[in-house]
Amino acid sequence: MTDLYKKLDLRGKSDARKLIEDARLYEYGVNHHLLYHRMDDLKKETGDEGIQEIVFGLNNNDFDHAFLSVVKANIETVLLGMRLVTDLADAKNALIYLPEGEEELGKVFADSGAEYEIRYGIIPVRSFPDHAAYHLETAYECGRMFLDKAAPKVTIFLKQGDSIGQGKRIPFGTKPAEAFSEELSEITDVKAFRFGTRLYTPDEFFDIEILPQCNIGNGVITVLTEKDCLLMEVEAELLKSRTESCGKCTFCREGLLQIQAFLTEVRLGKGSAENLDIIREIGEAMDFSSLCSIGQRGADFVLDSLEKYGSEYDAHMKKQCPAGLCFRKEKMYIDPAKCIGCGKCAGICEDKAIYGRPGYVYMLDQGFCTLCGKCREICPEQAIVLTEGALPKLPDRPVKVGKGTPGEGEKTEKKSKRIRRPEGTAAAKAAQEPAASGKSEPLFDLNKFLQEGENMKTYDTQVCVIAGGPAGLSAAVQAAEKGMKVIVIEKAAAVGGAANMGMGPLGIGTKYQKAQMVDITVEKAFNMFMEYTHYQVDARLVKRYFSQSASTIEWLESMGVEFEGAYRYFPQSECTWHIVKSGQKIGPRAASFMNKGLYNKALELGVQFLLETRGLHIVKEDGAVAAVLAETNSGEKIRVNCKAAVIATGGAGANPEMIYKETGYTFGKDMFNFAIPGITGDGLRMAWEAGVDHVPVRMEQAAMMVGVDGLPDSVSNIFFQPNLLVNAFGKRIMNEEYMQNTTFLSNVASNQKDRTTYVIVDDSIVRDYIRNGVDVVSMVRSDTDVSDFYDGIKMAKENNNEYPVVADSIEELAEKLGMDPEILQETIDEYNNFCDTTDTQFFKPGRFLKPIYQAPFYANKIAPGAYGTVGGIRINENCEACDSDFYPIPGLYAAGADACNLYNDSYMFLLPGNSMGFAVNTGRIAGMEAADYVAELEA
Amino acid sequence: MAVITIDGVRLEVPDRKNVLECALDAGIYIPHLCHHKDLPENGSCRLCIVEVEGNPNPQPSCRLRAESGMVITTKSERLRKLRELAMELLLSCHPEDCSTCPKYGNCEMQTMIQYIGASNTRMKHRTKGFRTEERNPLLVHDMNRCILCGRCVRACQNLRGADVLDYRKKDLETYIGTLHEKLLSDADCRFCGACAEVCPTGTIRYKLREQTKDFTREDQTVPCRGACPAHTDVPKYIRFVKEGNFDAAAAVIREKAPFPGTLGLICTHVCELSCKRADVNRAMSIRGIKRYAAEHDTGKYWRGKGKQLPDTGKKVCVVSAGPAGLTAAYYLRKQGHDVTVKEALPEAGGMMRYGIPAYRLPREIVASEVSVITDQGVKIEYNQRITEPKKLLAEYDAVLLAIGTHVGTKLPIQGSSLPGVILNIDFLRNCSMGLPTGIGERIIVLGGGNVAFDCARSAKRLGASEIHVACLEARDKMTADDEEIEQAQEEGIFVHPAQSFERITGTDHVTGVDFMNVLGFHFDENRRAITEKEEGSEHHIDADTVIFAVGQKPDLTEESGLELFRGAYVVCLPGKSATSTEGIFGAGDAVYGTKSVIQAIEAGREAASEIDRYLGGDGDITEKLAPEQNPDAWIGHIEGFGKLQRKEPEIDSVELRKDNFSLFDHGIGDCSICGEAERCLQCDLALRISRPRLWSDIQPRKEEVGA
């Protein structure tokens, strides 16, 4: 290096440094520091180890690469600058990063500067925590300065459309607008300037001076004119950022995507002010939430455009694009008064925008239409109209030609084809034994436990609660509030159990219902419930549970749990579901905050939690509960001495053997229930082994759609709409309006051949939903937007999913579903006839009757499913676990799903929130009663 | 040291320590997902952001280094909102339905959702549509659940140095995977499981952990150690062997079993059956490695160095010097008791000496391992057959019956009393003692276990000209090891699976056996075999000798005065070694029937512990012999790791081995042993990875609870 300094007429390093200090040379990257300050800071930061390497490159978010042309033309100068900066920073090595495809340039650098290692790719600054990264421009200006012995400048480019002109070297303190005045004078309709990452109005731009603190970004000025749609420009820029993003930082990866999605919605005229709020919220956070400039600067453009060109957004929300690019004024439609239903238009349409069936008025899908006009040429009746104005009111489904309204249809009922078992399959079918049969429940081996746990750790408490789901947590808090010393044993690493997935408990007669003027009283609910269950369940328990439920809501609120209000699950249900507030919109997992509230309350009350510990056995002495035996997940044995125990382990949803043995369903074959890990019937087994009466265990039925896992929600959403539902023979089986009651639907499926049903839609229905939203929304499927249905079908096909089934004809569909094509065709013909008239079969309302005629046809399987199991442990209204003589076992209580014998054969879906409501309320009851029992015992 | 303030709490922490760790260590919870204690920081999830006085923008505390004077706030409205936003973004592409996820209840992400209180209702939700990758052994990848925290990548690259996983991009979707979507084996995965261990979601999961829910976490993770009856620390000694430290490896084995040499040759190696490497290609040759360690052991770490408590003055008599008895005697002596072993035969070792043939287990090895036990001070009295153990209580404080199963059993078929019919145990014992065995030229062995093949192959070595092994089980159900069967066939022994023994023919002497082919069989509740035979398949094999190798039982009768089970077995109290007779204990095959040497050793250890407690000791027989091992977490990249072949032992040719009792299996050779040890997946390393700290683990400090 000494030679180099000599060559530059310098005495050495200190001279060079002084020159840089005097010239106030800046680092041109995102840091805007004086170069020598930055070198000093980094030296300090890296400490004794020193700076390993200095990386030179372009900003990660420089997608134009304009500066590369300067580098290419001045390799020697850039190399000189790199050398000087490296030496002055006392760095050991230098490295240059070049964009992909610049291998040739890399070789030149490698040849000319043997000491520099050359690598390609965008600069992941975060990969070099111990390295300093510098802009290539800095190296160039540094070299330039030493060669010219003149003050540093910056290179700026002007970009119009896709072309970037030659860079101009502009001195500090001057205005780039003046430097480019000649070029700019030729452009008349300037709308905005983009300089670096920021957006400026023309007025702002003409005042900008090149100053050290102004961020020049990649040095490119982009001119946007009145012909450019700002939203489109921003969208394109976001897409570039997403393409270049490495995807590691949350905000860069997901934030850019969300901003783009919300922006696109606005651009297409579907957005609202809420979209803009979210864009701002994410965008503002991005500034400091990523590790490199792609994320940090990725939202600058959109934020500036929102601030300075808000009118463009407002216009788009009104379906107007100032540049005239986003909305077409012309539209085409089929006049229902003129259409004769010949179908020639559908035949010629290459965009698949026209569909229908002969004899009915054809439909034109605006979303697909490209206004090519071929249909207009072929239409013999001139029924296809091109207009610039608003569309007239058109039918939302194909109606019979000439009528305009549905009306006549065949009235005579045809005799249905009989079902016969195909020959030769009987024996084979009967020989198939369920896989799980005969396997007996492994019993708890007390001797082994005692042997292995000879010196086991012992805890002493008054009440021991087994499992920390909503029932267990409620029992623990309630007992602790009554002064009890409580230990909770929980198998998982966290509390909340299955309820962490749920949304909230039932309440009857709550302040929310009163405020919402909902007419539901304990009397009404009680009577509904008892009639629904044919008085087969414990009326005293039902009454106590319902009566307490309103106060339980307030009890939860006293712990800081908040509620959104009272809700219905689906239209026919009552408004009893109290959804927990999560600070956000309503959605799954809300109830986990209720559990959090209960847990914090329990801690406050001194409840001790043994997490990752599995309760195994109830020890009785003289017939009363004396202890609970448990095991940690590392195999450590534990004994919790207690006076009372509450079993609340949430049933046996994840125990296929037990499900088969208790209910006759085979998991994965004719039962697709939630198998939440850990919920394996421990409590049931423990209770039965402790002498509790073994009452029937039921599935908490909720129909399951097969094959939609991992697909967009729109797939299940469309298939759960009230369209044609058939059984394995292809026969229609219910008024599909009631499909929303998922318990009923599961019951229907349970009582069909192979415990299977299929829902069938055609492409016209799918398009209708995509265009107009779905027919029915529920709390769980609340999104009416199903626009990614086709993506989902594609994904299913790519992943070779068995379902959904897609077919080009009814015959093919029947074949794929293993049905007799004649029967299915007959069913569909009959159903389509109902669509034209009324459903005289099952009386489904007309608004849900959508004919099936347009290929492709889609079908999906709906099979019995369940949230888990309910019941098994006999309890009374005090939640005391009882033996088969109905006498309570002293000190033993049960709550939640383990003890939920309340529904008889079918979950009572008409009072939503029932499972969690039962859990929380019986948990409370068990906690109260256990506390009273212990207090009495000790008195 | 630096003095920093977090939420008003003054903390003294090491200079430049990660602020997030400072807070967690001080009981102040800051949510975090991409941070993991053992990994370099990513700083990408943005949940651990905090406000630092003097800095306008929040910063991730995981990348913040403690400097004196720092004033940090972890909770504020702005932070709450930003964390919620970060969580919403993470949830925007995470499946909504947790209930189908095997991680439910043990998922860090789920606890984080609960803590932060975010949902995905505001953002545009999308499904990534990746296919769940289930084709790999041991690990499942479900990229739809991935939140790109990158822990697995850092575990794979920075912690392990395996360089298999990295961020990849498909269209616009980032995911974690191998280069060009190769299968893990093809990408040289080390299958160490670190990725699954650190994954905070259900994205990368252990297959095994889902299949073995009833096992402890430790046994799920390191199944070889869990499967070994004595819980020998298999990965630890394999690692010592890899390092060439055979003394240390042998000491690890000795911590659990006093017969490493014997086990190295004949252990039934259940460890290999559960070895996770078997899912990748083939199981580790654990027994071969053990043998090598034992053979190269100089005793540096254990000879004269184990535990020896002062004499207690208590006297214990162990009946029989088999593996169970000798193990119990050894550990009881170490606990300070005066131990005498009474052995019915002239030498010690039980079945190791008189059952297993010398070509599988040379007698010198047994003798040298027994001498370690006698050197410890255990007295062995030979030729002492005990028929009434209760009488020993007059002289001893406790008696352990470990008499094994030294009486062969016959099937009650026609001709079974003819001259020429002999029993497995008698034959093998005579053979071992060099006594006449009474066999002729043409032999039929009835039975399909290892003992049957011991009989057949011993007969071959004694010079019999034609040998048949016939058994009821089909070939794939035979209990003998495959290598035993195959080597016997190489030696010219005929094997006839799925045969029913109709009768032994002959009038004054055996002339052969009538068989029928068996299509299937099962046992009824009286343990009788119910067979389904092929009609018209009767056939006959000529022979002058029939050896029953269909089981054995203890040499014990009513006259012992003990409670017996099925006429000969010692009955112990449930889960114990103690019998219903005070002071008398039982262990080994005589209690649970014929099993294995390693099972007997474990039974001996359990009995020793229990007897020690009975005699007033603490029952703690554990001892520490091997040096500490600090395994390197950086296991590096090995090309073709998944395809490294199991090293086979060097076996003498049939010609060299078939007519003598010399050991013919020479184990894995010097040049291969480290290579074999290197195949180990080192599953135990996963247990050394720090466990996540969840919000519920960090209990609020007292002053906060009150507030």
GROMACS .gro file of C-alpha atoms in nm, chain A residues 162-341:
model
  180
  162ASP     CA    1  -3.812   0.144  -1.888
  163SER     CA    2  -3.505   0.327  -2.011
  164ILE     CA    3  -3.237   0.473  -1.790
  165GLY     CA    4  -3.016   0.741  -1.939
  166GLN     CA    5  -2.651   0.814  -1.882
  167GLY     CA    6  -2.561   0.914  -1.528
  168LYS     CA    7  -2.466   1.272  -1.453
  169ARG     CA    8  -2.215   1.365  -1.184
  170ILE     CA    9  -2.376   1.630  -0.972
  171PRO     CA   10  -2.191   1.834  -0.712
  172PHE     CA   11  -2.325   1.871  -0.360
  173GLY     CA   12  -2.546   2.170  -0.302
  174THR     CA   13  -2.695   2.168  -0.653
  175LYS     CA   14  -3.039   2.061  -0.770
  176PRO     CA   15  -3.076   1.746  -0.984
  177ALA     CA   16  -3.383   1.905  -1.147
  178GLU     CA   17  -3.155   2.169  -1.290
  179ALA     CA   18  -2.899   1.918  -1.405
  180PHE     CA   19  -3.170   1.739  -1.600
  181SER     CA   20  -3.368   2.050  -1.700
  182GLU     CA   21  -3.321   1.982  -2.067
  183GLU     CA   22  -3.458   1.629  -2.052
  184LEU     CA   23  -3.741   1.731  -1.822
  185SER     CA   24  -3.852   2.015  -2.039
  186GLU     CA   25  -3.953   1.764  -2.303
  187ILE     CA   26  -4.201   1.595  -2.070
  188THR     CA   27  -4.525   1.787  -2.037
  189ASP     CA   28  -4.758   1.582  -1.821
  190VAL     CA   29  -4.538   1.505  -1.521
  191LYS     CA   30  -4.734   1.370  -1.229
  192ALA     CA   31  -4.465   1.275  -0.980
  193PHE     CA   32  -4.098   1.199  -0.936
  194ARG     CA   33  -3.952   0.903  -0.766
  195PHE     CA   34  -3.599   0.960  -0.642
  196GLY     CA   35  -3.429   0.674  -0.464
  197THR     CA   36  -3.705   0.513  -0.267
  198ARG     CA   37  -3.913   0.825  -0.204
  199LEU     CA   38  -4.189   0.985  -0.406
  200TYR     CA   39  -4.208   1.361  -0.460
  201THR     CA   40  -4.457   1.598  -0.612
  202PRO     CA   41  -4.309   1.810  -0.894
  203ASP     CA   42  -4.297   2.112  -0.662
  204GLU     CA   43  -4.106   1.922  -0.399
  205PHE     CA   44  -3.875   1.770  -0.653
  206PHE     CA   45  -3.769   2.094  -0.815
  207ASP     CA   46  -3.654   2.218  -0.474
  208ILE     CA   47  -3.444   1.915  -0.386
  209GLU     CA   48  -3.077   1.980  -0.348
  210ILE     CA   49  -2.815   1.710  -0.335
  211LEU     CA   50  -2.707   1.728   0.026
  212PRO     CA   51  -2.524   1.473   0.235
  213GLN     CA   52  -2.831   1.396   0.442
  214CYS     CA   53  -3.065   1.346   0.145
  215ASN     CA   54  -3.114   0.983   0.067
  216ILE     CA   55  -3.018   0.928  -0.296
  217GLY     CA   56  -3.098   0.558  -0.277
  218ASN     CA   57  -2.988   0.396  -0.598
  219GLY     CA   58  -2.944   0.734  -0.763
  220VAL     CA   59  -3.229   0.691  -1.008
  221ILE     CA   60  -3.496   0.955  -1.071
  222THR     CA   61  -3.809   0.802  -1.219
  223VAL     CA   62  -4.055   1.030  -1.394
  224LEU     CA   63  -4.419   0.937  -1.360
  225THR     CA   64  -4.666   1.104  -1.592
  226GLU     CA   65  -5.041   1.140  -1.606
  227LYS     CA   66  -5.045   0.825  -1.821
  228ASP     CA   67  -4.907   0.621  -1.535
  229CYS     CA   68  -5.136   0.477  -1.272
  230LEU     CA   69  -4.958   0.533  -0.941
  231LEU     CA   70  -5.124   0.233  -0.784
  232MET     CA   71  -5.005   0.010  -1.063
  233GLU     CA   72  -4.652   0.149  -1.027
  234VAL     CA   73  -4.653   0.090  -0.654
  235GLU     CA   74  -4.791  -0.259  -0.703
  236ALA     CA   75  -4.519  -0.343  -0.953
  237GLU     CA   76  -4.254  -0.212  -0.718
  238LEU     CA   77  -4.392  -0.421  -0.432
  239LEU     CA   78  -4.380  -0.727  -0.651
  240LYS     CA   79  -4.015  -0.655  -0.736
  241SER     CA   80  -3.934  -0.625  -0.367
  242ARG     CA   81  -4.111  -0.951  -0.294
  243THR     CA   82  -3.925  -1.122  -0.575
  244GLU     CA   83  -3.589  -1.005  -0.443
  245SER     CA   84  -3.673  -1.055  -0.076
  246CYS     CA   85  -3.490  -1.346   0.086
  247GLY     CA   86  -3.804  -1.408   0.292
  248LYS     CA   87  -3.639  -1.426   0.631
  249CYS     CA   88  -3.781  -1.117   0.802
  250THR     CA   89  -4.148  -1.137   0.894
  251PHE     CA   90  -4.228  -0.782   0.792
  252CYS     CA   91  -4.049  -0.796   0.458
  253ARG     CA   92  -4.195  -1.135   0.365
  254GLU     CA   93  -4.549  -1.107   0.495
  255GLY     CA   94  -4.579  -0.731   0.526
  256LEU     CA   95  -4.503  -0.662   0.160
  257LEU     CA   96  -4.745  -0.936   0.060
  258GLN     CA   97  -5.025  -0.798   0.273
  259ILE     CA   98  -4.966  -0.442   0.155
  260GLN     CA   99  -4.974  -0.563  -0.203
  261ALA     CA  100  -5.293  -0.764  -0.148
  262PHE     CA  101  -5.475  -0.473   0.018
  263LEU     CA  102  -5.349  -0.235  -0.249
  264THR     CA  103  -5.462  -0.460  -0.533
  265GLU     CA  104  -5.805  -0.474  -0.379
  266VAL     CA  105  -5.818  -0.094  -0.379
  267ARG     CA  106  -5.689  -0.074  -0.733
  268LEU     CA  107  -5.963  -0.309  -0.851
  269GLY     CA  108  -6.223  -0.093  -0.683
  270LYS     CA  109  -6.296  -0.344  -0.410
  271GLY     CA  110  -6.111  -0.172  -0.128
  272SER     CA  111  -6.214   0.060   0.150
  273ALA     CA  112  -6.052   0.309   0.383
  274GLU     CA  113  -5.979   0.019   0.613
  275ASN     CA  114  -5.740  -0.119   0.353
  276LEU     CA  115  -5.546   0.204   0.355
  277ASP     CA  116  -5.526   0.201   0.735
  278ILE     CA  117  -5.376  -0.146   0.734
  279ILE     CA  118  -5.131  -0.053   0.459
  280ARG     CA  119  -5.020   0.248   0.665
  281GLU     CA  120  -4.991   0.045   0.983
  282ILE     CA  121  -4.774  -0.223   0.826
  283GLY     CA  122  -4.579   0.022   0.614
  284GLU     CA  123  -4.484   0.246   0.902
  285ALA     CA  124  -4.364  -0.049   1.106
  286MET     CA  125  -4.152  -0.176   0.818
  287ASP     CA  126  -3.910   0.114   0.846
  288PHE     CA  127  -3.746  -0.044   1.150
  289SER     CA  128  -3.865  -0.404   1.134
  290SER     CA  129  -3.636  -0.566   0.882
  291LEU     CA  130  -3.268  -0.626   0.858
  292CYS     CA  131  -3.194  -0.491   0.512
  293SER     CA  132  -3.307  -0.220   0.277
  294ILE     CA  133  -3.557  -0.436   0.088
  295GLY     CA  134  -3.775  -0.451   0.395
  296GLN     CA  135  -3.676  -0.124   0.555
  297ARG     CA  136  -3.742   0.083   0.245
  298GLY     CA  137  -3.996  -0.148   0.083
  299ALA     CA  138  -4.298   0.056   0.190
  300ASP     CA  139  -4.160   0.404   0.123
  301PHE     CA  140  -4.319   0.429  -0.218
  302VAL     CA  141  -4.664   0.320  -0.106
  303LEU     CA  142  -4.657   0.542   0.205
  304ASP     CA  143  -4.548   0.848   0.010
  305SER     CA  144  -4.810   0.786  -0.254
  306LEU     CA  145  -5.077   0.755   0.013
  307GLU     CA  146  -4.970   1.078   0.172
  308LYS     CA  147  -4.918   1.283  -0.140
  309TYR     CA  148  -5.152   1.122  -0.390
  310GLY     CA  149  -5.440   1.009  -0.169
  311SER     CA  150  -5.683   1.123  -0.436
  312GLU     CA  151  -5.564   0.845  -0.667
  313TYR     CA  152  -5.665   0.593  -0.403
  314ASP     CA  153  -5.999   0.760  -0.340
  315ALA     CA  154  -6.066   0.755  -0.714
  316HIS     CA  155  -5.993   0.383  -0.739
  317MET     CA  156  -6.224   0.310  -0.453
  318LYS     CA  157  -6.491   0.473  -0.665
  319LYS     CA  158  -6.386   0.253  -0.954
  320GLN     CA  159  -6.210   0.537  -1.137
  321CYS     CA  160  -5.852   0.530  -1.250
  322PRO     CA  161  -5.711   0.878  -1.323
  323ALA     CA  162  -5.473   0.726  -1.579
  324GLY     CA  163  -5.759   0.536  -1.731
  325LEU     CA  164  -5.582   0.204  -1.701
  326CYS     CA  165  -5.761   0.010  -1.428
  327PHE     CA  166  -6.128   0.011  -1.519
  328ARG     CA  167  -6.291  -0.047  -1.848
  329LYS     CA  168  -6.607   0.148  -1.904
  330GLU     CA  169  -6.749  -0.086  -2.162
  331LYS     CA  170  -6.936  -0.391  -2.054
  332MET     CA  171  -7.121  -0.665  -2.233
  333TYR     CA  172  -7.435  -0.843  -2.119
  334ILE     CA  173  -7.702  -1.077  -2.251
  335ASP     CA  174  -8.047  -0.926  -2.271
  336PRO     CA  175  -8.283  -1.183  -2.110
  337ALA     CA  176  -8.576  -1.052  -2.310
  338LYS     CA  177  -8.407  -1.135  -2.641
  339CYS     CA  178  -8.207  -1.450  -2.565
  340ILE     CA  179  -8.358  -1.764  -2.713
  341GLY     CA  180  -8.128  -2.003  -2.530
   0.00000   0.00000   0.00000
